XYZ file of C-alpha atoms in Angstrom:
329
model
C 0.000 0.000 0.000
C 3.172 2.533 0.627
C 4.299 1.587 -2.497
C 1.105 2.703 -4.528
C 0.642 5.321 -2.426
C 4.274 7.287 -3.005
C 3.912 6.062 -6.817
C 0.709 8.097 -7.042
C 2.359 10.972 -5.029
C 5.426 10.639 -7.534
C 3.910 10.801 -10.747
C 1.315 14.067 -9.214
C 4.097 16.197 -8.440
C 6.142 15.005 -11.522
C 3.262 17.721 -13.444
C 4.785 20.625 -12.112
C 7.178 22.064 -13.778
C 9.252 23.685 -10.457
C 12.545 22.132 -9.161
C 11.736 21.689 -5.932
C 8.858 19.520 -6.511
C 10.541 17.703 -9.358
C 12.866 16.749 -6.211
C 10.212 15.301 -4.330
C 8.543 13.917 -6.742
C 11.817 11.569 -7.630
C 12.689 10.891 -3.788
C 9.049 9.579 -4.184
C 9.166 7.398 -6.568
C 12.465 6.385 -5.406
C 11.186 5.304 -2.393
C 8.405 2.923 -4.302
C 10.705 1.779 -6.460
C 12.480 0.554 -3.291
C 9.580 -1.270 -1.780
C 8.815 -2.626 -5.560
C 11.855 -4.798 -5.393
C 12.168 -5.487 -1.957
C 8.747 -6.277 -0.336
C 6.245 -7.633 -2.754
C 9.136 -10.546 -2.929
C 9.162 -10.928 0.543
C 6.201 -11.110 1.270
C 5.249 -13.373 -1.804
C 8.006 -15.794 -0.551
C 6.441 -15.849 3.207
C 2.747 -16.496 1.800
C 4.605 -19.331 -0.420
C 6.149 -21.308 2.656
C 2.571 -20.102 4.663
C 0.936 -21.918 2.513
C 2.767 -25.224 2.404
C 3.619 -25.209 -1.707
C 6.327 -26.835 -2.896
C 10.034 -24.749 -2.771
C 10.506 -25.635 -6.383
C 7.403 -24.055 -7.332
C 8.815 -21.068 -6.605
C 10.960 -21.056 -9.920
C 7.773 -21.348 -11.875
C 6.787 -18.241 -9.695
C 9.496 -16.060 -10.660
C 9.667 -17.048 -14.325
C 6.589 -15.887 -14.846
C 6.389 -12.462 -12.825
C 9.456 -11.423 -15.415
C 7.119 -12.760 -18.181
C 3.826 -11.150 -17.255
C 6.623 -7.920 -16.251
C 7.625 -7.773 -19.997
C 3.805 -8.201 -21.162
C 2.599 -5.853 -19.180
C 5.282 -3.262 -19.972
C 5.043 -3.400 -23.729
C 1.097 -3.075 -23.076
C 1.551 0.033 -20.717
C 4.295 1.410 -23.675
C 1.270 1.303 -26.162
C -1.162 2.754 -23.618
C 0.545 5.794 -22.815
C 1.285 6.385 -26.670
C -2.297 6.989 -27.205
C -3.428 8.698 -23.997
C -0.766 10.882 -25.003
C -2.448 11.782 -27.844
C -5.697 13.127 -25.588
C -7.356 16.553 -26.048
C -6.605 18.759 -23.345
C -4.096 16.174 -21.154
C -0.954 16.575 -23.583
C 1.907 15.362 -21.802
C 0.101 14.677 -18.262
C -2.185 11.957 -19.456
C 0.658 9.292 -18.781
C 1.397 10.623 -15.606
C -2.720 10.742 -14.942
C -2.774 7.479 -15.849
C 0.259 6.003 -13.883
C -1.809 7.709 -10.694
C -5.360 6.012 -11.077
C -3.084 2.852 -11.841
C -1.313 3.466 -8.327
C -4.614 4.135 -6.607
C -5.612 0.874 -7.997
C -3.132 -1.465 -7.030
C -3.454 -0.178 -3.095
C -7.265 -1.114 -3.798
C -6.086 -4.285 -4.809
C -3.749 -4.752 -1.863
C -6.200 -3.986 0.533
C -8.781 -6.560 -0.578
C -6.573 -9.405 -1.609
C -3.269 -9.121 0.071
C -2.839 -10.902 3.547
C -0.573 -9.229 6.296
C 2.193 -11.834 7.112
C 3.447 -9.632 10.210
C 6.072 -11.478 12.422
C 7.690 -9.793 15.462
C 8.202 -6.101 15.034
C 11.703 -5.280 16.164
C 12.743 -1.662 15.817
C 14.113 0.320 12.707
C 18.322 -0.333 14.015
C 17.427 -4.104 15.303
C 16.322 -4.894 11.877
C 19.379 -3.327 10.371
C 21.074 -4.874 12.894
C 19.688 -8.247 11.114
C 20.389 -7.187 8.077
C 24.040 -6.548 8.386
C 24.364 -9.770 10.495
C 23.059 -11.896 7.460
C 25.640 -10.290 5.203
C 28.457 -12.034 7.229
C 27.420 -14.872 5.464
C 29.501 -15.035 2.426
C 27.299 -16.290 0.061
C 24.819 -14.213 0.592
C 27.665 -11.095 0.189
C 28.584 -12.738 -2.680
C 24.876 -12.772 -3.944
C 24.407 -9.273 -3.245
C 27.187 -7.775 -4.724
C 26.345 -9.681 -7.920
C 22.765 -8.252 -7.525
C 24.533 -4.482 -7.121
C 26.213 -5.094 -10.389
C 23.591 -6.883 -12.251
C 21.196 -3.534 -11.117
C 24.049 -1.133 -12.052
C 24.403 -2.533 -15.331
C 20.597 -2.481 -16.124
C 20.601 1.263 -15.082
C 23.324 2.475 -17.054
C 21.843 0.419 -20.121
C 18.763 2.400 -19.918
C 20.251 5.793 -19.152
C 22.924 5.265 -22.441
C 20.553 3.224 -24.764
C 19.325 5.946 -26.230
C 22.299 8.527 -26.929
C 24.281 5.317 -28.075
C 21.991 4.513 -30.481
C 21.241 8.396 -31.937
C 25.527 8.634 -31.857
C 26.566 10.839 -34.779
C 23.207 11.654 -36.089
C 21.254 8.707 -36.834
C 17.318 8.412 -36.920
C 16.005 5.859 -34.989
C 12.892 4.583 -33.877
C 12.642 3.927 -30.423
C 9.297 2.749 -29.649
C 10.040 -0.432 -31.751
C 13.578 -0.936 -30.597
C 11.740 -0.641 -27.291
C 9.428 -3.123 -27.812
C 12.088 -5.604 -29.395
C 14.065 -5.282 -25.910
C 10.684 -5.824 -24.038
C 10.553 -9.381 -26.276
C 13.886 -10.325 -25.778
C 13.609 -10.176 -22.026
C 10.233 -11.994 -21.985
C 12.135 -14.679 -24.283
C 14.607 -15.209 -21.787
C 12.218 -15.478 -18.965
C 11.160 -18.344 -21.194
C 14.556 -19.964 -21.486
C 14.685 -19.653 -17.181
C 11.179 -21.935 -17.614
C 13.071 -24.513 -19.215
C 16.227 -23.950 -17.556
C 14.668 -24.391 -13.938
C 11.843 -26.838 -14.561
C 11.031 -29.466 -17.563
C 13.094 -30.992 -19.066
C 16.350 -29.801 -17.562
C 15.850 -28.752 -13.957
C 19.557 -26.777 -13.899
C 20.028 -25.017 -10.754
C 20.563 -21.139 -11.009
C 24.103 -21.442 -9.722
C 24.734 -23.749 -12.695
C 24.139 -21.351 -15.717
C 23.996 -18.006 -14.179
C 27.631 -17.297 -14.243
C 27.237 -17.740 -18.181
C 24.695 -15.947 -18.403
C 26.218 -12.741 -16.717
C 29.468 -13.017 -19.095
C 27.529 -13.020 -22.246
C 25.122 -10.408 -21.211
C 28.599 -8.516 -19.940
C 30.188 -9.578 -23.616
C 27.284 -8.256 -25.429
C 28.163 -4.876 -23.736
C 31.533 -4.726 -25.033
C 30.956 -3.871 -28.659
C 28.174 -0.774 -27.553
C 31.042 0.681 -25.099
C 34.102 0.816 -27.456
C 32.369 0.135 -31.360
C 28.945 1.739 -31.618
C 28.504 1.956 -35.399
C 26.398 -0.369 -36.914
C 22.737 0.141 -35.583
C 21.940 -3.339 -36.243
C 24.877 -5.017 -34.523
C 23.848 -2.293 -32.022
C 20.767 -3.835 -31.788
C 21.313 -7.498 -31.733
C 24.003 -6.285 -28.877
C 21.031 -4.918 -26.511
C 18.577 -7.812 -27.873
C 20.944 -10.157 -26.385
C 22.165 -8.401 -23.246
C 18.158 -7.832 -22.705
C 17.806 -11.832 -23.088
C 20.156 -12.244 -20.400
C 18.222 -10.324 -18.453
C 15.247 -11.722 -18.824
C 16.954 -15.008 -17.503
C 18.895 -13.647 -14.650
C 15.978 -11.854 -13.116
C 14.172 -15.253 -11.962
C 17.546 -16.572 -11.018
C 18.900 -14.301 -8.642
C 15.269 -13.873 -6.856
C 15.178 -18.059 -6.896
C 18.747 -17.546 -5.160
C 17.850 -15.142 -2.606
C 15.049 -17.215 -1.803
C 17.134 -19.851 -1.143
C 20.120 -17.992 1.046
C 18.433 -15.227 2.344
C 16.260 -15.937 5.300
C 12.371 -14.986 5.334
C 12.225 -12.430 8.203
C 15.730 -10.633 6.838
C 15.023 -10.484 3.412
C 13.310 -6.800 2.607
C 16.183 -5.378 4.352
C 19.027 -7.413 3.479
C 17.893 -6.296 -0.486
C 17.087 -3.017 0.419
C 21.197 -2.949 1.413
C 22.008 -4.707 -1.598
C 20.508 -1.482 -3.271
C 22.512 1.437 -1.351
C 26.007 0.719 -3.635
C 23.508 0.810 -7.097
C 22.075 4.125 -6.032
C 25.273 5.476 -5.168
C 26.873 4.518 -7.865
C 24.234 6.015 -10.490
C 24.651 9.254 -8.576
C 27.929 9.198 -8.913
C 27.729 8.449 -13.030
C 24.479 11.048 -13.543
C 27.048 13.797 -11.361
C 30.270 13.017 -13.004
C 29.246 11.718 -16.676
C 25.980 13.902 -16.600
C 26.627 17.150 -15.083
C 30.442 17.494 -15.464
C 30.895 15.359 -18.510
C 33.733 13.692 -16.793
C 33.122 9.714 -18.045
C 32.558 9.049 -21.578
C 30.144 6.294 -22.567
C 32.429 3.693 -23.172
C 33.634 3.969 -19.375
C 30.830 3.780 -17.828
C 29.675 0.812 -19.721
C 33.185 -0.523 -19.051
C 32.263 -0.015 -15.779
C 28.658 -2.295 -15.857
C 31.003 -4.928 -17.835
C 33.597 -5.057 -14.955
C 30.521 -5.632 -12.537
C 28.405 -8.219 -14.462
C 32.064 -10.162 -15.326
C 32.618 -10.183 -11.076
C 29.084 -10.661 -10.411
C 29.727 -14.075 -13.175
C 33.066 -14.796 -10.447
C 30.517 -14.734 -7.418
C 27.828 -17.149 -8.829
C 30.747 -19.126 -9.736
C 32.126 -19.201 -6.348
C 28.979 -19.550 -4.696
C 28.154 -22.945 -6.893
C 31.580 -24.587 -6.142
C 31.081 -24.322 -2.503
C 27.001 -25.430 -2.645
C 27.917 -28.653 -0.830
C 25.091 -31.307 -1.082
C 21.372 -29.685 -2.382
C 18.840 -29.111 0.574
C 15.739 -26.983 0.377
C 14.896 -26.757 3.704
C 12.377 -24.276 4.820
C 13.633 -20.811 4.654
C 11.876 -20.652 8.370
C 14.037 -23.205 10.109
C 17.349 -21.281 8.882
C 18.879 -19.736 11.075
């Protein structure tokens, strides 16, 4: 309910044109964008295990969020093309739109959602949690791979654009749009088949692969960025890879993070990716200090580490168990 509540309260003040409340607006939205990725998991993970499914069932779960994610997205993309287009809302009808949408979802949440409350420590106990459960290598490991692998999605969508428009060129980015919307419901696809029938791989298994060719396929838009469609078939790919390593990594914190830790240990994981997008949108933006090519040498560097810590993390599994997430300590 927060999060629909500061999305609507984003996108309202995003329609006034003043600095101030452009500034609020973004902490806003920045602050539903946090709960997005942090507490619709956890608590879909708790109602899971609630419940009594199956732990496997969870990859089936995950697959298809990212696929319904990428349906949804290219719908919404289409939607706010023609309420665009209104009489009289020119430019705010998106944003008008985004709001009821908002409004909507904490209707939703209300009716359907169940509250899975637990004890309530306070706000330094739970960070106090939090940092405990990092001291648990693997799960460092996995967060610092899911730092990178969110750094390197940022600074693909903040360059896609002026990469592709370099020197001139006409492009048209609705339909490139739309083409990176179906590449990353393909490889939410490929994570079906991966995880379930017939192959049953475990994430640890092909996710390092995964994270070198979607850092690979970064390589030629960072240093050779002049052939649209190799361009293309660069961000196609890299957007395939993330299609697949979105169900992965949630399937992996799942399985390392613990239930009652797990909104705050990934709201931690975020701190370094904010940080470091303020530090590219100050220093590449505003001074014009980083070129293009280093700050996607930069998202390279991570997703090739983030490849390392998968790696490391599958070597070291040790015999498979799936016990509960609640009897972990």
């Amino acid at each position: 309910m927060l999060f629909g509540f500061f999305q609507a309260l984003g996108c309202f003040a995003k329609q006034y044109p003043e600095f101030r409340i452009l500034c609020f607006a973004h902490v806003s939205l920045g602050i539903a964008t946090s709960l997005l990725y942090s507490s619709f998991e956890s608590w879909m993970v708790v109602e899971h295990e609630k419940m009594g499914f199956r732990q496997e069932w969870l990859n089936e779960t995950f697959w298809l969020m990212v696929f319904s994610n990428g349906v949804v997205a290219t719908g919404c993309g289409a939607l706010a093309n023609v309420v665009a287009n209104w009489r009289g809302f020119i430019g705010s009808a998106p944003l008008i739109s985004a709001i009821v949408t908002a409004l909507l979802s904490i209707l939703a949440v209300k009716r359907t959602f169940t509250e899975n409350v637990g004890t309530s420590p306070s706000l330094w106990r739970s960070i106090g949690h939090a940092v405990q459960c990092l001291s648990d290598r693997k799960v460092l490991l996995l967060g610092w791979t899911q730092a990178c692998f969110d750094f390197s999605v940022v600074v693909f969508w903040y360059l896609w654009t002026p990469t592709l428009v370099a020197d001139g060129r006409e492009v048209h980015s609705a339909v490139i749009f739309t083409r990176l919307i179906a590449s990353m419901v393909l490889g939410s696809i490929i994570t079906a088949c991966l995880l379930q029938g017939p192959y049953f791989f475990r994430p640890e298994s092909f996710l390092p692969i995964v994270l070198f060719v979607g850092g690979i396929s970064l390589f030629f838009p960072a240093y050779n960025h002049q052939e649209v469609k190799v361009l293309l078939w660069c961000f196609c790919v890299f957007h395939t890879c993330v299609g697949i390593a979105l169900p992965s990594l949630a399937r992996l914190r799942s399985l390392y993070i613990p239930n009652d830790r797990r909104a705050a240990v990934m709201s931690i994981f975020r701190i370094p990716v904010y940080f470091a997008v303020l530090v590219v949108l100050i220093q590449g933006g505003l001074h014009e200090k980083l070129d293009n090519s280093t700050i996607f040498g930069t998202a390279i560097a991570g997703l090739l580490s983030g490849a390392g810590c998968i790696h490391y993390i599958e070597r070291t599994r040790g015999l498979p168990q799936e016990l509960p997430l609640s009897e972990r300590p």
